[in-house]
Tab-separated table of C-alpha atoms in Angstrom:
chain	number	residue	atom	x	y	z
U	235	UNK	CA	-9.076	42.871	-72.281
U	236	UNK	CA	-5.444	43.486	-71.523
U	237	UNK	CA	-3.978	41.066	-74.030
U	238	UNK	CA	-4.819	38.401	-76.599
U	239	UNK	CA	-2.526	35.532	-77.535
U	240	UNK	CA	-3.034	32.455	-79.665
U	241	UNK	CA	-1.538	29.047	-78.981
U	242	UNK	CA	-2.089	26.170	-81.394
U	243	UNK	CA	-5.102	28.012	-82.828
U	244	UNK	CA	-6.648	28.258	-79.348
U	245	UNK	CA	-7.290	31.762	-78.064
U	246	UNK	CA	-6.624	33.212	-74.618
U	247	UNK	CA	-7.972	36.635	-73.673
U	248	UNK	CA	-6.974	38.077	-70.320
U	249	UNK	CA	-6.366	41.115	-68.168
U	250	UNK	CA	-2.969	41.451	-66.534
U	251	UNK	CA	-4.560	41.789	-63.114
U	252	UNK	CA	-8.042	42.394	-61.800
U	253	UNK	CA	-6.944	45.683	-60.228
U	254	UNK	CA	-5.083	46.863	-63.332
U	255	UNK	CA	-5.697	50.203	-65.009
U	256	UNK	CA	-6.175	50.749	-68.738
U	257	UNK	CA	-6.134	54.199	-70.303
U	258	UNK	CA	-6.359	55.689	-66.826
U	259	UNK	CA	-9.396	53.652	-65.795
U	260	UNK	CA	-9.465	50.732	-63.393
U	261	UNK	CA	-10.676	47.460	-64.852
U	262	UNK	CA	-14.221	47.014	-63.559
U	263	UNK	CA	-15.045	43.635	-65.027
U	264	UNK	CA	-15.470	40.240	-63.377
U	265	UNK	CA	-13.541	38.125	-65.876
U	266	UNK	CA	-9.791	37.754	-65.422
U	267	UNK	CA	-9.207	35.290	-68.226
U	268	UNK	CA	-11.061	33.423	-70.970
U	269	UNK	CA	-9.103	30.476	-72.321
U	270	UNK	CA	-9.920	27.826	-74.916
U	271	UNK	CA	-8.753	24.640	-73.196
U	272	UNK	CA	-9.414	22.550	-76.301
U	273	UNK	CA	-11.681	22.638	-79.351
U	274	UNK	CA	-14.849	22.073	-77.283
U	275	UNK	CA	-13.908	23.543	-73.895
U	276	UNK	CA	-13.610	27.122	-72.687
U	277	UNK	CA	-12.392	28.126	-69.224
U	278	UNK	CA	-13.396	31.351	-67.441
U	279	UNK	CA	-11.281	32.630	-64.552
U	280	UNK	CA	-13.054	35.255	-62.441
U	281	UNK	CA	-11.757	38.228	-60.464
U	282	UNK	CA	-14.344	37.497	-57.756
U	283	UNK	CA	-16.909	34.765	-57.051
U	284	UNK	CA	-20.081	35.047	-59.130
U	285	UNK	CA	-22.557	32.207	-58.448
U	286	UNK	CA	-24.921	33.575	-61.118
U	287	UNK	CA	-22.307	33.238	-63.857
U	288	UNK	CA	-23.618	29.921	-65.318
U	289	UNK	CA	-27.069	31.499	-65.666
U	290	UNK	CA	-25.645	34.666	-67.189
U	291	UNK	CA	-23.671	32.909	-69.914
U	292	UNK	CA	-26.831	31.067	-70.976
U	293	UNK	CA	-28.542	34.437	-71.618
U	294	UNK	CA	-29.024	35.286	-75.315
U	295	UNK	CA	-26.988	38.499	-75.004
U	296	UNK	CA	-23.887	36.373	-74.521
U	297	UNK	CA	-24.278	34.222	-77.615
U	298	UNK	CA	-20.979	33.129	-79.140
U	299	UNK	CA	-19.864	35.206	-82.125
U	300	UNK	CA	-17.057	34.371	-84.588
U	301	UNK	CA	-13.872	36.194	-83.604
U	302	UNK	CA	-13.408	37.294	-87.229
U	303	UNK	CA	-16.796	39.048	-87.165
U	304	UNK	CA	-16.107	40.715	-83.811
U	305	UNK	CA	-12.809	42.037	-85.162
U	306	UNK	CA	-14.383	43.150	-88.445
U	307	UNK	CA	-17.217	45.098	-86.814
U	308	UNK	CA	-15.126	46.379	-83.924
U	309	UNK	CA	-18.051	45.879	-81.548
U	310	UNK	CA	-20.351	48.218	-83.508
U	311	UNK	CA	-24.114	48.021	-83.908
U	312	UNK	CA	-23.688	45.421	-86.642
U	313	UNK	CA	-23.646	42.827	-83.872
U	314	UNK	CA	-27.342	43.673	-83.331
U	315	UNK	CA	-28.374	44.780	-86.805
U	316	UNK	CA	-26.676	41.889	-88.626
U	317	UNK	CA	-26.161	39.113	-86.064
U	318	UNK	CA	-24.378	35.878	-86.821
U	319	UNK	CA	-25.606	32.740	-85.090
U	320	UNK	CA	-25.620	28.965	-85.356
U	321	UNK	CA	-29.346	28.297	-85.268
U	322	UNK	CA	-31.810	26.747	-87.748
U	323	UNK	CA	-32.743	30.199	-89.139
U	324	UNK	CA	-30.822	33.247	-90.372
U	325	UNK	CA	-31.900	36.884	-90.270
U	326	UNK	CA	-33.196	38.088	-93.648
U	327	UNK	CA	-34.831	41.484	-93.024
U	328	UNK	CA	-35.745	43.520	-89.937
U	329	UNK	CA	-38.426	46.190	-90.271
U	330	UNK	CA	-38.145	47.803	-86.866
U	331	UNK	CA	-41.417	48.098	-85.005
U	332	UNK	CA	-43.188	45.918	-87.586
U	333	UNK	CA	-41.614	42.553	-88.307
U	334	UNK	CA	-38.532	40.348	-88.511
U	335	UNK	CA	-38.108	37.862	-91.351
U	336	UNK	CA	-35.864	34.817	-91.053
U	337	UNK	CA	-34.841	32.326	-93.732
U	338	UNK	CA	-33.849	28.722	-93.238
U	339	UNK	CA	-30.179	28.059	-92.500
U	340	UNK	CA	-29.331	25.135	-94.769
U	341	UNK	CA	-25.929	24.822	-93.083
U	342	UNK	CA	-27.469	24.273	-89.651
U	343	UNK	CA	-25.710	21.448	-87.797
U	344	UNK	CA	-28.919	19.943	-86.342
U	345	UNK	CA	-32.361	19.050	-87.677
U	346	UNK	CA	-33.190	21.452	-90.505
U	347	UNK	CA	-36.113	23.857	-90.119
U	348	UNK	CA	-39.337	22.631	-91.728
U	349	UNK	CA	-40.373	26.044	-93.096
U	350	UNK	CA	-38.235	28.021	-95.528
U	351	UNK	CA	-39.336	31.354	-94.043
U	352	UNK	CA	-40.246	32.483	-90.512
U	353	UNK	CA	-41.830	35.878	-89.829
U	354	UNK	CA	-42.411	37.529	-86.434
U	355	UNK	CA	-44.853	40.467	-86.500
U	356	UNK	CA	-45.851	42.904	-83.754
U	357	UNK	CA	-49.455	43.690	-82.858
U	358	UNK	CA	-50.433	45.672	-79.765
U	359	UNK	CA	-54.076	44.540	-79.739
U	360	UNK	CA	-54.819	41.111	-78.239
U	361	UNK	CA	-58.186	40.920	-80.047
U	362	UNK	CA	-56.486	41.536	-83.398
U	363	UNK	CA	-53.876	38.865	-82.714
U	364	UNK	CA	-56.565	36.299	-81.905
U	365	UNK	CA	-58.604	37.250	-84.981
U	366	UNK	CA	-55.595	36.631	-87.208
U	367	UNK	CA	-54.982	33.274	-85.552
U	368	UNK	CA	-58.611	32.243	-86.016
U	369	UNK	CA	-58.576	33.296	-89.661
U	370	UNK	CA	-55.364	31.399	-90.347
U	371	UNK	CA	-53.276	34.379	-91.449
U	372	UNK	CA	-50.747	33.545	-88.708
U	373	UNK	CA	-49.634	30.216	-87.262
U	374	UNK	CA	-49.271	31.277	-83.644
U	375	UNK	CA	-49.573	34.272	-81.314
U	376	UNK	CA	-48.112	35.258	-77.957
U	377	UNK	CA	-49.756	36.961	-74.978
U	378	UNK	CA	-53.334	35.768	-75.413
U	379	UNK	CA	-55.631	38.100	-73.463
U	380	UNK	CA	-56.887	36.467	-70.223
U	381	UNK	CA	-60.481	36.948	-71.360
U	382	UNK	CA	-59.732	34.912	-74.502
U	383	UNK	CA	-58.347	31.812	-72.782
U	384	UNK	CA	-61.678	29.977	-72.893
U	385	UNK	CA	-62.249	31.056	-76.498
U	386	UNK	CA	-58.984	29.408	-77.520
U	387	UNK	CA	-59.604	26.312	-75.387
U	388	UNK	CA	-63.065	25.791	-76.870
U	389	UNK	CA	-61.883	26.108	-80.478
U	390	UNK	CA	-60.916	22.679	-81.820
U	391	UNK	CA	-58.643	24.326	-84.385
U	392	UNK	CA	-56.571	26.103	-81.738
U	393	UNK	CA	-54.328	25.093	-78.852
U	394	UNK	CA	-53.557	27.082	-75.701
U	395	UNK	CA	-50.013	26.383	-74.494
U	396	UNK	CA	-49.234	27.696	-71.028
U	397	UNK	CA	-45.721	28.388	-69.795
U	398	UNK	CA	-44.353	29.282	-66.362
U	399	UNK	CA	-43.450	32.953	-66.016
U	400	UNK	CA	-40.456	34.356	-64.157
U	401	UNK	CA	-41.710	37.919	-63.889
U	402	UNK	CA	-43.183	40.516	-61.557
U	403	UNK	CA	-45.321	43.624	-62.037
U	404	UNK	CA	-44.959	46.487	-59.569
U	405	UNK	CA	-46.200	49.973	-58.737
U	406	UNK	CA	-43.128	52.147	-58.295
U	407	UNK	CA	-42.525	55.305	-56.266
U	408	UNK	CA	-39.585	57.716	-56.289
U	409	UNK	CA	-38.804	58.198	-52.593
U	410	UNK	CA	-37.018	61.488	-53.217
U	411	UNK	CA	-40.236	63.170	-54.425
U	412	UNK	CA	-42.898	64.415	-51.996
U	413	UNK	CA	-45.080	62.995	-50.593
U	414	UNK	CA	-43.337	59.665	-51.316
U	415	UNK	CA	-40.319	60.839	-49.326
U	416	UNK	CA	-42.459	59.940	-46.297
U	417	UNK	CA	-42.041	56.231	-45.576
U	418	UNK	CA	-45.523	55.983	-44.043
U	419	UNK	CA	-47.049	57.259	-47.293
U	420	UNK	CA	-45.276	54.515	-49.206
U	421	UNK	CA	-46.384	51.894	-46.678
U	422	UNK	CA	-49.973	53.139	-46.769
U	423	UNK	CA	-50.112	52.764	-50.543
U	424	UNK	CA	-48.532	49.318	-50.258
U	425	UNK	CA	-51.317	48.227	-47.902
U	426	UNK	CA	-54.064	50.207	-49.628
U	427	UNK	CA	-54.119	48.368	-52.983
U	428	UNK	CA	-56.056	45.100	-53.200
U	429	UNK	CA	-53.647	43.207	-55.435
U	430	UNK	CA	-55.701	40.020	-55.228
U	431	UNK	CA	-58.574	41.858	-56.925
U	432	UNK	CA	-56.254	42.974	-59.724
U	433	UNK	CA	-54.886	39.464	-60.280
U	434	UNK	CA	-58.363	37.913	-60.343
U	435	UNK	CA	-59.809	40.481	-62.740
U	436	UNK	CA	-56.984	41.251	-65.151
U	437	UNK	CA	-54.505	38.359	-65.161
U	438	UNK	CA	-54.686	34.844	-66.629
U	439	UNK	CA	-55.369	31.779	-64.533
U	440	UNK	CA	-52.296	30.654	-62.619
U	441	UNK	CA	-51.123	34.200	-61.871
U	442	UNK	CA	-50.642	35.008	-58.213
U	443	UNK	CA	-50.178	37.949	-55.878
U	444	UNK	CA	-46.469	38.467	-55.296
U	445	UNK	CA	-45.266	38.064	-51.734
U	446	UNK	CA	-41.741	39.094	-52.776
U	447	UNK	CA	-40.127	41.114	-55.541
U	448	UNK	CA	-38.479	38.000	-56.992
U	449	UNK	CA	-40.461	34.916	-58.153
U	450	UNK	CA	-40.256	32.003	-55.726
U	451	UNK	CA	-38.955	29.656	-58.428
U	452	UNK	CA	-35.610	31.472	-58.203
U	453	UNK	CA	-33.408	30.315	-55.290
U	454	UNK	CA	-33.908	32.576	-52.241
U	455	UNK	CA	-36.427	34.659	-54.163
U	456	UNK	CA	-38.930	34.232	-51.361
U	457	UNK	CA	-36.659	34.154	-48.317
U	458	UNK	CA	-37.584	36.322	-45.346
U	459	UNK	CA	-40.596	38.539	-44.700
U	460	UNK	CA	-43.496	38.708	-47.146
U	461	UNK	CA	-44.908	41.917	-48.591
U	462	UNK	CA	-47.687	43.928	-46.921
U	463	UNK	CA	-51.166	42.395	-46.828
U	464	UNK	CA	-54.128	44.426	-48.073
U	465	UNK	CA	-55.735	46.328	-45.195
U	466	UNK	CA	-57.655	49.429	-46.252
U	467	UNK	CA	-58.430	50.578	-42.695
U	468	UNK	CA	-54.819	50.270	-41.516
U	469	UNK	CA	-53.615	51.970	-44.696
U	470	UNK	CA	-55.975	54.914	-44.201
U	471	UNK	CA	-54.827	55.358	-40.589
U	472	UNK	CA	-51.175	55.215	-41.621
U	473	UNK	CA	-51.756	57.844	-44.307
U	474	UNK	CA	-53.425	60.064	-41.691
U	475	UNK	CA	-50.488	59.506	-39.325
U	476	UNK	CA	-48.204	60.592	-42.167
U	477	UNK	CA	-50.053	63.911	-42.299
U	478	UNK	CA	-52.512	63.219	-45.111
U	479	UNK	CA	-55.888	62.429	-43.472
U	480	UNK	CA	-57.697	63.748	-46.566
U	481	UNK	CA	-55.393	62.109	-49.102
U	482	UNK	CA	-53.532	64.022	-51.819
U	483	UNK	CA	-53.242	64.321	-55.599
U	484	UNK	CA	-50.710	62.485	-57.728
U	485	UNK	CA	-50.391	60.745	-61.082
U	486	UNK	CA	-49.921	57.180	-62.301
U	487	UNK	CA	-47.624	56.903	-65.326
U	488	UNK	CA	-47.347	53.851	-67.565
U	489	UNK	CA	-46.974	52.765	-71.177
U	490	UNK	CA	-49.741	51.101	-73.145
U	491	UNK	CA	-47.624	48.068	-74.014
U	492	UNK	CA	-48.725	44.489	-73.413
U	493	UNK	CA	-46.251	42.449	-71.425
U	494	UNK	CA	-46.406	39.053	-69.749
U	495	UNK	CA	-46.295	40.832	-66.401
U	496	UNK	CA	-48.952	43.356	-67.489
U	497	UNK	CA	-51.384	41.859	-70.033
U	498	UNK	CA	-54.027	44.595	-69.628
U	499	UNK	CA	-52.214	47.837	-68.741
U	500	UNK	CA	-55.110	50.250	-69.249
U	501	UNK	CA	-57.533	48.253	-67.123
U	502	UNK	CA	-54.998	47.749	-64.327
U	503	UNK	CA	-54.170	51.468	-64.273
U	504	UNK	CA	-57.850	52.384	-64.013
U	505	UNK	CA	-58.410	49.877	-61.216
U	506	UNK	CA	-55.450	51.208	-59.205
U	507	UNK	CA	-56.805	54.727	-59.735
U	508	UNK	CA	-60.216	53.658	-58.431
U	509	UNK	CA	-58.800	51.751	-55.459
U	510	UNK	CA	-56.582	54.579	-54.248
U	511	UNK	CA	-59.532	56.973	-54.380
U	512	UNK	CA	-61.853	54.544	-52.618
U	513	UNK	CA	-59.425	53.293	-49.980
U	514	UNK	CA	-57.181	56.299	-49.302
U	515	UNK	CA	-58.929	59.279	-50.923
U	516	UNK	CA	-55.856	59.739	-53.146
U	517	UNK	CA	-56.831	61.404	-56.420
U	518	UNK	CA	-54.827	59.868	-59.261
U	519	UNK	CA	-54.423	61.343	-62.733
U	520	UNK	CA	-53.549	58.684	-65.300
U	521	UNK	CA	-50.575	59.561	-67.524
U	522	UNK	CA	-50.280	57.169	-70.484
U	523	UNK	CA	-46.882	57.786	-72.097
U	524	UNK	CA	-45.093	56.694	-75.251
U	525	UNK	CA	-43.010	53.628	-74.421
U	526	UNK	CA	-39.476	54.952	-74.984
U	527	UNK	CA	-40.224	58.294	-73.327
U	528	UNK	CA	-41.724	56.474	-70.337
U	529	UNK	CA	-38.768	54.125	-69.877
U	530	UNK	CA	-36.269	56.963	-70.241
U	531	UNK	CA	-38.137	59.108	-67.706
U	532	UNK	CA	-38.407	56.219	-65.254
U	533	UNK	CA	-34.707	55.329	-65.512
U	534	UNK	CA	-33.717	58.960	-64.979
U	535	UNK	CA	-35.893	59.252	-61.870
U	536	UNK	CA	-38.068	61.892	-63.518
U	537	UNK	CA	-41.415	60.264	-62.670
U	538	UNK	CA	-42.463	61.989	-59.468
U	539	UNK	CA	-45.768	60.172	-58.976
U	540	UNK	CA	-46.633	56.473	-59.143
U	541	UNK	CA	-45.667	54.348	-62.124
U	542	UNK	CA	-46.396	50.830	-63.349
U	543	UNK	CA	-43.576	48.648	-64.570
U	544	UNK	CA	-42.387	45.079	-64.300
U	545	UNK	CA	-39.544	42.714	-64.967
U	546	UNK	CA	-39.073	39.380	-66.661
U	547	UNK	CA	-35.984	37.331	-65.869
U	548	UNK	CA	-33.007	37.667	-68.193
U	549	UNK	CA	-31.441	34.833	-66.223
U	550	UNK	CA	-32.811	32.971	-63.171
U	551	UNK	CA	-30.929	34.516	-60.277
U	552	UNK	CA	-31.677	37.037	-57.540
U	553	UNK	CA	-29.051	39.399	-58.937
U	554	UNK	CA	-31.172	39.905	-62.040
U	555	UNK	CA	-34.099	41.108	-59.932
U	556	UNK	CA	-32.796	42.724	-56.735
U	557	UNK	CA	-29.396	43.970	-57.919
U	558	UNK	CA	-30.788	45.302	-61.189
U	559	UNK	CA	-33.495	47.326	-59.421
U	560	UNK	CA	-31.978	48.146	-56.028
U	561	UNK	CA	-28.227	47.491	-56.248
U	562	UNK	CA	-25.415	50.036	-56.477
U	563	UNK	CA	-25.602	50.036	-60.269
U	564	UNK	CA	-29.396	50.344	-60.528
U	565	UNK	CA	-31.000	53.290	-62.311
U	566	UNK	CA	-32.813	56.101	-60.508
U	567	UNK	CA	-36.399	54.852	-60.922
U	568	UNK	CA	-36.971	54.618	-57.170
U	569	UNK	CA	-34.710	57.516	-56.195
U	570	UNK	CA	-31.482	57.523	-54.210
U	571	UNK	CA	-30.004	54.120	-53.296
U	572	UNK	CA	-30.078	52.808	-49.719
U	573	UNK	CA	-26.533	51.967	-48.598
U	574	UNK	CA	-27.597	49.159	-46.269
U	575	UNK	CA	-29.439	47.445	-49.124
U	576	UNK	CA	-26.706	47.866	-51.730
U	577	UNK	CA	-24.155	46.467	-49.266
U	578	UNK	CA	-26.103	43.321	-48.440
U	579	UNK	CA	-26.826	42.725	-52.139
U	580	UNK	CA	-23.150	43.029	-52.968
U	581	UNK	CA	-22.299	40.553	-50.217
U	582	UNK	CA	-24.995	38.114	-51.371
U	583	UNK	CA	-23.828	38.238	-54.986
U	584	UNK	CA	-20.315	37.151	-53.992
U	585	UNK	CA	-21.276	34.064	-51.967
U	586	UNK	CA	-20.612	30.744	-53.660
U	587	UNK	CA	-23.719	28.768	-52.653
U	588	UNK	CA	-27.447	29.410	-52.253
U	589	UNK	CA	-27.259	28.344	-48.592
U	590	UNK	CA	-24.653	31.006	-47.842
U	591	UNK	CA	-26.645	33.594	-49.768
U	592	UNK	CA	-29.949	32.857	-48.018
U	593	UNK	CA	-29.516	34.929	-44.810
U	594	UNK	CA	-28.345	37.874	-46.885
U	595	UNK	CA	-31.345	37.699	-49.182
U	596	UNK	CA	-33.601	37.425	-46.158
U	597	UNK	CA	-32.179	40.801	-45.091
U	598	UNK	CA	-32.504	42.249	-48.587
U	599	UNK	CA	-36.124	41.159	-48.972
U	600	UNK	CA	-37.000	42.565	-45.562
């Protein structure tokens, strides 16, 4: 920010102008001013319209921190390692990759927590998580395996609680790497995978084949043309027209990490491998990578074959799906950006209402 002043113990943080330069760099943010109107009211003045802003500020990354703590840490990693919040629990210990232990916050302003201690533990195996729940060593688990839904439902000591999901799983391709630099190859693969079969066999009840990249529950998420329908014969002809009548060899990279959008990664990878061989005579080598190495390679555009990834909403707006993956600031997972797409996404993000954004998102989805 360009300046900070205090008036009657109320703080105002602002930039001098949205096109100002600081230390030789142009201000690239969206917020012109943040002002405390009174003790319970804060006012944000923007440099440009941002209809997703109310959703963004509700995201956990933008939790309110005490100004004294921000000044003390100077924006260092302490904000993550030793967070300060206002909830019913406080962070006690964090054993990275294993568990997080919370203790009750006796100064909490609302209803006090019933348990003195709360522990979150990680477990990659769904069967192990269920076994611990059944034995009573844990009080609850997340990401029940689809095959275990009936087991939980039929156990009078357990309860299955379903929740709507704002996520999508996708098979990615880097269009700068051969043979995926051929649009017909990409279209053939899009038509050559029976996604309905994957959803039925490896996803929990209520999951559905995506017709769009963004879930339909998000405004304009499903505006415009739907995704390709499965058609093995048409896909095979298109691949032949692209110059690959006998298929080709490639790899499918992924990480063996359970996510809401990918509850059975190994099984899905093997099914995609089998389908591409059966439908398009594409020979796929499965490349199961360590999670961090996989994400880093994907973001850098280093995965030259197919890869499995997905996305769960940080906040419920198209910008969090389309802009994050395909906008001007997106990483290189899919290769070089398409100027026509980045332009329409930028225009859509600046419109004030969903009605005005709709025709733009129809273009983007198409």
